[in-house]
Amino acid sequence: MEKQQLTQRLNQKFEELVCLSDGYVESSDAMHDIEKGLLSELLSIGLLLLRYIIAGKLKQCKSYEFDVDNQAACQSKGKKARRYLSLFGPLSIQRPSHWASDKGVVYKLDEHLQLPRGSYWSYNIQELVGESASENDFRESVHLFNKLLNLDLRWESSVRNTLNLGQYVEAYYEARPAKAEPEAVCFSASFDGKGVPKVRKPKARSGNPKARLGKGEKPGTKQMATVSVTSSFKPKQRSVKAIADALMGVENEPQKIKKKPKQEQRSKKNGWHENIHRRAFLADQDKAVDYGIQDIKNRISHTDSRFVVPIDAGIGLEDKVLGAVKKYGLEDAFDGIILDIIHVLEYVWAAATAVFGEQSKLRTPWVRDMLTDLLNSKTQKVIDDLVAIRDKTKLSKSKSQQLNKAITYFTNHQHKMDYLAFIKKGYPISSAMAESTCGHLVKERMEQSGMRWSSDSAQKVMDLRAVKLNGDMEDFVQFVVGSERKIRLRKMAA
């Protein structure tokens, strides 16, 4: 298409657009219908301009030359059509193909326009649908774009797009490690686990293999994903009383973690913690811990920096944290592991219920006293008090077992319960940020109604969701564009 032809067609289009607008002036159409009509015409104009640009690029790529000393015979294979879905709509690109024995088939125009590899969706469509798929189920992820842009995207294509983008996340974060934070002094790394519903491979059954599941049988099982959450923070001075007040709640009942607004969940700060970075790793706690501690190492820039690890009592988690600290040579900066006070308080409430009953007015002040002792690092006193109550009070077997659980828990983890030392330094004593991340990184997407995942798809969806929650989506897509371009250039230079 020549420039003169384009000008004529655009003039015609704009005349039609003005006529359409005049028609709307005289019509009784509602504003939302007018918007749809105008958008449809504007999209067709965008598609016309896009075709003109592609035609111009095609003229620049009429010849193909090898950048090698020993030039192989280059054979033209004519033009091959390629589908391309742009924001303005679908079009077919006729681009010249060339073949050489040492390179195979090469499309110079694909490189010139940096067209996507392995997908006919533009990178813009890939980004928008991929971002939506990290939030919503795959059917919902294409619904808005089909309606707004009058497209016909299928949910299966959204699945393929998500898996394609997800494969680049690992390399993206390896290529862009956390930057040093010279102004930050204190850092936090926290880890927690959340189950992901998995597709369970069908087992061989006797009789009819299509028989319904038996009572209590489930079509799937769960596999643990470990989240890693790292951040920097400024020490916050708080009194034991203030912390106890917050944990007990206004009504003096077990305090639930209040969900933060989604805008705050998905930002790089939450009021106390800044530069929050989140990842999730399926069935690989070692990798999650290693990733988090390495991220802290990259952030620390001076010798007086300190970092802490608030965690729950997950099996093997403490040893893995200590191993990673040693691996990355962070012993001098490491100020210790602290056991999540919220989990600890749950054991105290359970013990109080066993001793006094759920409705007793004595329960709340007793919990308050126990919590105050714990926050003052008097863990051994709490253990001794619980042992004395168990031994001197006539309790049922189940209630004694409840007390024993608390006694055992506090005894096994006493070395991680020096809360007063952490409070005096202004450090966090809760892993609430990791628990919150389990919710909005894993649970909100992976446990939507009816969801069952393979290992590969689960990891890639969580990876893409982490990119979204970390606020890195735009930069990530540019990384994907660059990565695919490098692959194409390597083929052309082979």
GROMACS .gro file of N, CA and C in nm, residues 1 50-60:
model
   36
    1MET      N    1   0.084  -0.119   0.000
    1MET     CA    2   0.000   0.000   0.000
    1MET      C    3   0.088   0.125   0.000
   50LEU      N    4  -0.149  -0.028   1.073
   50LEU     CA    5  -0.055  -0.137   1.102
   50LEU      C    6  -0.017  -0.210   0.974
   51ARG      N    7  -0.113  -0.233   0.886
   51ARG     CA    8  -0.083  -0.298   0.757
   51ARG      C    9   0.012  -0.213   0.674
   52TYR      N   10  -0.008  -0.082   0.678
   52TYR     CA   11   0.080   0.008   0.603
   52TYR      C   12   0.223   0.001   0.656
   53ILE      N   13   0.238   0.000   0.786
   53ILE     CA   14   0.371  -0.007   0.847
   53ILE      C   15   0.440  -0.138   0.812
   54ILE      N   16   0.365  -0.248   0.817
   54ILE     CA   17   0.423  -0.379   0.784
   54ILE      C   18   0.468  -0.383   0.638
   55ALA      N   19   0.388  -0.323   0.550
   55ALA     CA   20   0.425  -0.319   0.408
   55ALA      C   21   0.555  -0.242   0.389
   56GLY      N   22   0.571  -0.132   0.464
   56GLY     CA   23   0.695  -0.055   0.456
   56GLY      C   24   0.814  -0.133   0.508
   57LYS      N   25   0.795  -0.206   0.618
   57LYS     CA   26   0.902  -0.289   0.672
   57LYS      C   27   0.939  -0.400   0.574
   58LEU      N   28   0.839  -0.451   0.504
   58LEU     CA   29   0.865  -0.559   0.409
   58LEU      C   30   0.956  -0.513   0.296
   59LYS      N   31   0.942  -0.390   0.252
   59LYS     CA   32   1.029  -0.336   0.148
   59LYS      C   33   1.174  -0.330   0.194
   60GLN      N   34   1.194  -0.306   0.323
   60GLN     CA   35   1.330  -0.298   0.377
   60GLN      C   36   1.395  -0.435   0.388
   0.00000   0.00000   0.00000
